[in-house]
PDB file of C-alpha atoms in Angstrom:
ATOM      1  CA  ALA N   1      19.558 -70.191 -26.812  1.00  0.00           C
ATOM      2  CA  SER N   2      16.205 -71.124 -27.702  1.00  0.00           C
ATOM      3  CA  THR N   3      13.582 -69.967 -25.490  1.00  0.00           C
ATOM      4  CA  THR N   4       9.648 -69.257 -25.318  1.00  0.00           C
ATOM      5  CA  ILE N   5       7.914 -66.184 -24.903  1.00  0.00           C
ATOM      6  CA  CYS N   6       3.921 -65.008 -25.018  1.00  0.00           C
ATOM      7  CA  ALA N   7       2.207 -63.622 -28.301  1.00  0.00           C
ATOM      8  CA  GLY N   8       2.423 -59.898 -27.679  1.00  0.00           C
ATOM      9  CA  SER N   9       5.889 -60.057 -25.628  1.00  0.00           C
ATOM     10  CA  SER N  10       8.952 -58.430 -26.264  1.00  0.00           C
ATOM     11  CA  VAL N  11      12.666 -60.118 -26.492  1.00  0.00           C
ATOM     12  CA  ASN N  12      16.013 -59.301 -26.328  1.00  0.00           C
ATOM     13  CA  VAL N  13      18.631 -61.112 -28.336  1.00  0.00           C
ATOM     14  CA  THR N  14      22.057 -60.794 -26.861  1.00  0.00           C
ATOM     15  CA  PHE N  15      25.336 -61.335 -29.280  1.00  0.00           C
ATOM     16  CA  THR N  16      28.383 -62.159 -27.718  1.00  0.00           C
ATOM     17  CA  SER N  17      31.423 -61.955 -29.883  1.00  0.00           C
ATOM     18  CA  VAL N  18      35.091 -64.010 -28.387  1.00  0.00           C
ATOM     19  CA  PRO N  19      37.583 -62.690 -27.861  1.00  0.00           C
ATOM     20  CA  SER N  20      35.155 -60.150 -25.917  1.00  0.00           C
ATOM     21  CA  SER N  21      38.020 -57.813 -25.705  1.00  0.00           C
ATOM     22  CA  LEU N  22      37.816 -56.914 -29.339  1.00  0.00           C
ATOM     23  CA  ASN N  23      35.561 -54.477 -30.813  1.00  0.00           C
ATOM     24  CA  SER N  24      33.531 -56.583 -33.594  1.00  0.00           C
ATOM     25  CA  VAL N  25      30.816 -56.270 -36.456  1.00  0.00           C
ATOM     26  CA  VAL N  26      27.897 -59.355 -36.380  1.00  0.00           C
ATOM     27  CA  ALA N  27      25.929 -60.299 -39.238  1.00  0.00           C
ATOM     28  CA  TYR N  28      22.758 -61.947 -38.678  1.00  0.00           C
ATOM     29  CA  LYS N  29      19.137 -62.578 -40.463  1.00  0.00           C
ATOM     30  CA  VAL N  30      15.808 -62.274 -38.854  1.00  0.00           C
ATOM     31  CA  ASN N  31      13.700 -65.785 -40.207  1.00  0.00           C
ATOM     32  CA  GLY N  32      16.177 -66.030 -43.160  1.00  0.00           C
ATOM     33  CA  GLY N  33      15.835 -62.308 -44.647  1.00  0.00           C
ATOM     34  CA  ALA N  34      18.508 -60.108 -45.677  1.00  0.00           C
ATOM     35  CA  ASP N  35      21.977 -59.863 -43.580  1.00  0.00           C
ATOM     36  CA  GLN N  36      21.770 -57.287 -40.857  1.00  0.00           C
ATOM     37  CA  THR N  37      24.867 -55.950 -38.980  1.00  0.00           C
ATOM     38  CA  ILE N  38      25.441 -54.680 -35.551  1.00  0.00           C
ATOM     39  CA  ASN N  39      28.516 -53.723 -33.652  1.00  0.00           C
ATOM     40  CA  LEU N  40      29.847 -55.200 -30.746  1.00  0.00           C
ATOM     41  CA  THR N  41      31.923 -52.788 -28.449  1.00  0.00           C
ATOM     42  CA  ALA N  42      33.881 -54.423 -25.804  1.00  0.00           C
ATOM     43  CA  GLY N  43      32.502 -57.998 -27.534  1.00  0.00           C
ATOM     44  CA  THR N  44      28.669 -58.089 -26.331  1.00  0.00           C
ATOM     45  CA  ALA N  45      25.548 -56.160 -27.848  1.00  0.00           C
ATOM     46  CA  THR N  46      21.805 -56.350 -27.462  1.00  0.00           C
ATOM     47  CA  LEU N  47      19.433 -56.162 -30.128  1.00  0.00           C
ATOM     48  CA  GLY N  48      15.876 -55.304 -28.765  1.00  0.00           C
ATOM     49  CA  SER N  49      12.896 -56.833 -30.706  1.00  0.00           C
ATOM     50  CA  GLY N  50       9.422 -55.627 -30.574  1.00  0.00           C
ATOM     51  CA  ALA N  51       6.401 -57.104 -29.562  1.00  0.00           C
ATOM     52  CA  LEU N  52       6.453 -60.460 -31.381  1.00  0.00           C
ATOM     53  CA  SER N  53       3.250 -62.255 -32.829  1.00  0.00           C
ATOM     54  CA  ALA N  54       4.781 -65.545 -34.457  1.00  0.00           C
ATOM     55  CA  ASN N  55       7.959 -68.116 -34.336  1.00  0.00           C
ATOM     56  CA  THR N  56      11.276 -65.883 -35.083  1.00  0.00           C
ATOM     57  CA  ILE N  57      14.776 -67.439 -35.938  1.00  0.00           C
ATOM     58  CA  TYR N  58      17.700 -65.072 -35.262  1.00  0.00           C
ATOM     59  CA  SER N  59      20.630 -66.728 -37.230  1.00  0.00           C
ATOM     60  CA  LEU N  60      24.101 -65.551 -36.660  1.00  0.00           C
ATOM     61  CA  VAL N  61      26.073 -65.371 -40.148  1.00  0.00           C
ATOM     62  CA  SER N  62      29.546 -64.018 -39.106  1.00  0.00           C
ATOM     63  CA  VAL N  63      31.632 -62.177 -36.807  1.00  0.00           C
ATOM     64  CA  ALA N  64      34.843 -59.746 -38.246  1.00  0.00           C
ATOM     65  CA  TYR N  65      36.607 -58.246 -35.734  1.00  0.00           C
ATOM     66  CA  SER N  66      37.496 -54.561 -36.758  1.00  0.00           C
ATOM     67  CA  ASP N  67      40.776 -54.373 -34.410  1.00  0.00           C
ATOM     68  CA  VAL N  68      42.142 -57.200 -36.696  1.00  0.00           C
ATOM     69  CA  PRO N  69      41.763 -56.777 -39.879  1.00  0.00           C
ATOM     70  CA  GLY N  70      40.896 -59.681 -42.304  1.00  0.00           C
ATOM     71  CA  CYS N  71      40.165 -61.827 -39.003  1.00  0.00           C
ATOM     72  CA  SER N  72      36.474 -63.052 -39.377  1.00  0.00           C
ATOM     73  CA  GLN N  73      34.627 -66.227 -38.577  1.00  0.00           C
ATOM     74  CA  PHE N  74      31.805 -67.660 -40.179  1.00  0.00           C
ATOM     75  CA  ILE N  75      29.610 -69.358 -37.626  1.00  0.00           C
ATOM     76  CA  GLY N  76      25.767 -70.263 -38.711  1.00  0.00           C
ATOM     77  CA  GLY N  77      24.559 -71.104 -35.078  1.00  0.00           C
ATOM     78  CA  SER N  78      21.056 -69.825 -34.703  1.00  0.00           C
ATOM     79  CA  ALA N  79      18.304 -68.747 -31.823  1.00  0.00           C
ATOM     80  CA  THR N  80      14.566 -69.655 -32.230  1.00  0.00           C
ATOM     81  CA  VAL N  81      11.951 -67.457 -30.141  1.00  0.00           C
ATOM     82  CA  ASN N  82       8.971 -69.422 -30.110  1.00  0.00           C
ATOM     83  CA  VAL N  83       5.724 -67.575 -29.454  1.00  0.00           C
ATOM     84  CA  THR N  84       2.792 -69.162 -27.612  1.00  0.00           C
ATOM     85  CA  THR N  85      -0.845 -67.616 -28.270  1.00  0.00           C
ATOM     86  CA  PRO N  86      -2.404 -66.820 -24.921  1.00  0.00           C
ATOM     87  CA  VAL N  87      -5.081 -68.660 -23.410  1.00  0.00           C
ATOM     88  CA  THR N  88      -7.884 -67.838 -20.870  1.00  0.00           C
ATOM     89  CA  PRO N  89      -8.675 -70.529 -18.613  1.00  0.00           C
ATOM     90  CA  ALA N  90     -12.056 -71.171 -17.222  1.00  0.00           C
ATOM     91  CA  VAL N  91     -13.267 -73.945 -14.825  1.00  0.00           C
ATOM     92  CA  THR N  92     -16.797 -75.582 -14.166  1.00  0.00           C
ATOM     93  CA  VAL N  93     -18.101 -77.412 -11.648  1.00  0.00           C
ATOM     94  CA  ALA N  94     -20.666 -80.433 -11.736  1.00  0.00           C
ATOM     95  CA  THR N  95     -22.263 -82.854  -9.607  1.00  0.00           C
ATOM     96  CA  ASP N  96     -25.075 -85.398  -9.750  1.00  0.00           C
ATOM     97  CA  SER N  97     -27.592 -84.068  -8.071  1.00  0.00           C
ATOM     98  CA  THR N  98     -28.547 -80.896  -6.279  1.00  0.00           C
ATOM     99  CA  GLN N  99     -31.185 -82.027  -3.949  1.00  0.00           C
ATOM    100  CA  ILE N 100     -30.212 -84.646  -1.733  1.00  0.00           C
ATOM    101  CA  CYS N 101     -31.081 -85.537   2.022  1.00  0.00           C
ATOM    102  CA  ALA N 102     -29.533 -84.551   5.297  1.00  0.00           C
ATOM    103  CA  GLY N 103     -26.012 -86.221   5.324  1.00  0.00           C
ATOM    104  CA  SER N 104     -25.914 -87.746   1.991  1.00  0.00           C
ATOM    105  CA  GLY N 105     -22.605 -87.122   0.527  1.00  0.00           C
ATOM    106  CA  LEU N 106     -22.109 -85.527  -3.247  1.00  0.00           C
ATOM    107  CA  THR N 107     -18.939 -85.273  -4.960  1.00  0.00           C
ATOM    108  CA  PHE N 108     -18.113 -82.381  -6.710  1.00  0.00           C
ATOM    109  CA  THR N 109     -15.901 -82.599 -10.151  1.00  0.00           C
ATOM    110  CA  ALA N 110     -14.187 -79.478 -11.531  1.00  0.00           C
ATOM    111  CA  ALA N 111     -13.790 -79.476 -15.006  1.00  0.00           C
ATOM    112  CA  PRO N 112     -11.033 -77.315 -16.246  1.00  0.00           C
ATOM    113  CA  THR N 113     -10.526 -75.568 -19.747  1.00  0.00           C
ATOM    114  CA  ASN N 114      -6.750 -74.323 -20.272  1.00  0.00           C
ATOM    115  CA  GLY N 115      -6.075 -75.618 -16.981  1.00  0.00           C
ATOM    116  CA  GLY N 116      -2.472 -76.403 -17.901  1.00  0.00           C
ATOM    117  CA  SER N 117      -0.698 -79.920 -17.221  1.00  0.00           C
ATOM    118  CA  SER N 118      -1.637 -79.781 -13.665  1.00  0.00           C
ATOM    119  CA  PRO N 119      -3.732 -76.538 -12.822  1.00  0.00           C
ATOM    120  CA  SER N 120      -3.985 -76.412  -8.696  1.00  0.00           C
ATOM    121  CA  TYR N 121      -7.541 -75.712  -7.155  1.00  0.00           C
ATOM    122  CA  GLN N 122      -9.163 -73.855  -4.080  1.00  0.00           C
ATOM    123  CA  TRP N 123     -12.541 -75.666  -2.920  1.00  0.00           C
ATOM    124  CA  GLN N 124     -14.940 -73.114  -1.395  1.00  0.00           C
ATOM    125  CA  LEU N 125     -17.566 -73.955   0.748  1.00  0.00           C
ATOM    126  CA  SER N 126     -20.691 -71.539   1.783  1.00  0.00           C
ATOM    127  CA  THR N 127     -23.377 -72.694   4.271  1.00  0.00           C
ATOM    128  CA  ASN N 128     -25.139 -69.379   4.543  1.00  0.00           C
ATOM    129  CA  ALA N 129     -26.215 -68.491   1.173  1.00  0.00           C
ATOM    130  CA  GLY N 130     -22.896 -67.339  -0.111  1.00  0.00           C
ATOM    131  CA  VAL N 131     -22.665 -64.850   2.320  1.00  0.00           C
ATOM    132  CA  THR N 132     -19.193 -65.879   3.314  1.00  0.00           C
ATOM    133  CA  TRP N 133     -17.033 -68.440   1.962  1.00  0.00           C
ATOM    134  CA  SER N 134     -14.367 -71.421   3.687  1.00  0.00           C
ATOM    135  CA  ASN N 135     -11.564 -72.770   2.038  1.00  0.00           C
ATOM    136  CA  VAL N 136     -12.132 -76.630   2.131  1.00  0.00           C
ATOM    137  CA  GLY N 137     -10.932 -79.596   0.579  1.00  0.00           C
ATOM    138  CA  THR N 138      -7.221 -80.417  -0.948  1.00  0.00           C
ATOM    139  CA  SER N 139      -5.693 -78.962  -4.594  1.00  0.00           C
ATOM    140  CA  SER N 140      -7.740 -82.318  -5.892  1.00  0.00           C
ATOM    141  CA  SER N 141      -9.872 -81.894  -9.179  1.00  0.00           C
ATOM    142  CA  THR N 142     -12.566 -83.419  -7.149  1.00  0.00           C
ATOM    143  CA  TYR N 143     -14.527 -82.559  -3.552  1.00  0.00           C
ATOM    144  CA  THR N 144     -16.926 -84.410  -1.371  1.00  0.00           C
ATOM    145  CA  TYR N 145     -18.907 -82.872   1.243  1.00  0.00           C
ATOM    146  CA  SER N 146     -21.930 -84.198   3.125  1.00  0.00           C
ATOM    147  CA  GLY N 147     -23.993 -81.423   4.510  1.00  0.00           C
ATOM    148  CA  THR N 148     -27.141 -81.390   6.862  1.00  0.00           C
ATOM    149  CA  ALA N 149     -28.456 -77.825   5.718  1.00  0.00           C
ATOM    150  CA  ASN N 150     -28.538 -76.081   2.600  1.00  0.00           C
ATOM    151  CA  TYR N 151     -25.084 -75.095   1.141  1.00  0.00           C
ATOM    152  CA  GLN N 152     -22.920 -73.792  -1.995  1.00  0.00           C
ATOM    153  CA  VAL N 153     -19.900 -75.025  -3.469  1.00  0.00           C
ATOM    154  CA  ARG N 154     -17.595 -73.426  -5.650  1.00  0.00           C
ATOM    155  CA  VAL N 155     -13.679 -74.044  -6.976  1.00  0.00           C
ATOM    156  CA  GLY N 156     -10.947 -71.722  -7.754  1.00  0.00           C
ATOM    157  CA  MET N 157      -8.440 -72.562 -10.254  1.00  0.00           C
ATOM    158  CA  THR N 158      -4.910 -71.459 -10.921  1.00  0.00           C
ATOM    159  CA  SER N 159      -3.878 -72.432 -14.556  1.00  0.00           C
ATOM    160  CA  ASN N 160      -0.162 -73.432 -15.224  1.00  0.00           C
ATOM    161  CA  ALA N 161      -0.777 -73.417 -18.879  1.00  0.00           C
ATOM    162  CA  PRO N 162       1.894 -71.520 -20.763  1.00  0.00           C
ATOM    163  CA  CYS N 163       0.554 -67.631 -21.405  1.00  0.00           C
ATOM    164  CA  ALA N 164      -2.491 -68.061 -19.116  1.00  0.00           C
ATOM    165  CA  THR N 165      -4.377 -65.000 -18.872  1.00  0.00           C
ATOM    166  CA  PRO N 166      -5.670 -64.327 -16.279  1.00  0.00           C
ATOM    167  CA  ALA N 167      -3.505 -67.277 -14.463  1.00  0.00           C
ATOM    168  CA  ALA N 168      -6.439 -67.982 -11.658  1.00  0.00           C
ATOM    169  CA  THR N 169     -10.448 -67.960 -12.133  1.00  0.00           C
ATOM    170  CA  THR N 170     -13.235 -68.942 -10.336  1.00  0.00           C
ATOM    171  CA  SER N 171     -15.964 -71.725 -11.188  1.00  0.00           C
ATOM    172  CA  ASN N 172     -20.063 -71.426 -11.271  1.00  0.00           C
ATOM    173  CA  THR N 173     -21.334 -71.844  -8.220  1.00  0.00           C
ATOM    174  CA  VAL N 174     -23.493 -75.139  -7.288  1.00  0.00           C
ATOM    175  CA  ILE N 175     -26.691 -74.781  -4.954  1.00  0.00           C
ATOM    176  CA  VAL N 176     -27.456 -77.837  -2.683  1.00  0.00           C
ATOM    177  CA  ASN N 177     -30.758 -78.141  -1.481  1.00  0.00           C
ATOM    178  CA  VAL N 178     -30.737 -80.398   1.872  1.00  0.00           C
ATOM    179  CA  TYR N 179     -34.100 -82.312   2.688  1.00  0.00           C
TER     180      TYR N 179
END
């Protein structure tokens, strides 16, 4: 079957012949190159590929059963290994103002980069100049807070983008002065 991996990852391609009780020789190609062969003992063999950096197609050419002379099958199936380039997630927080009157609410908005189709968020609030942080809000891209004293807000994001490295990151800190 076809699969997707991250660039630099390794892949194992397993060949299985039918009937599996017979020893066989499998002819295959990698990216349409020259025929290569692998011996299948008891019907299964695994071809280990080093770190891949580009899409690779493994094409099955034929299977010859060494236990039954003259018995060959020409198959022609293929499996594609799609290689995805790693991405580095990032997130920033923005708001309309950083100076407000006591009791006024502010909405903070997370702006993800390489967050994937559905990143998760964890908002954090500090009311003591960043000494300690409390988890607040929901896993939404926005958070609203009404403070009566100076506070700071940041957000942690976990990306679900393929090959996100690292998957989790933390935003800038927004300092709000309350008057």
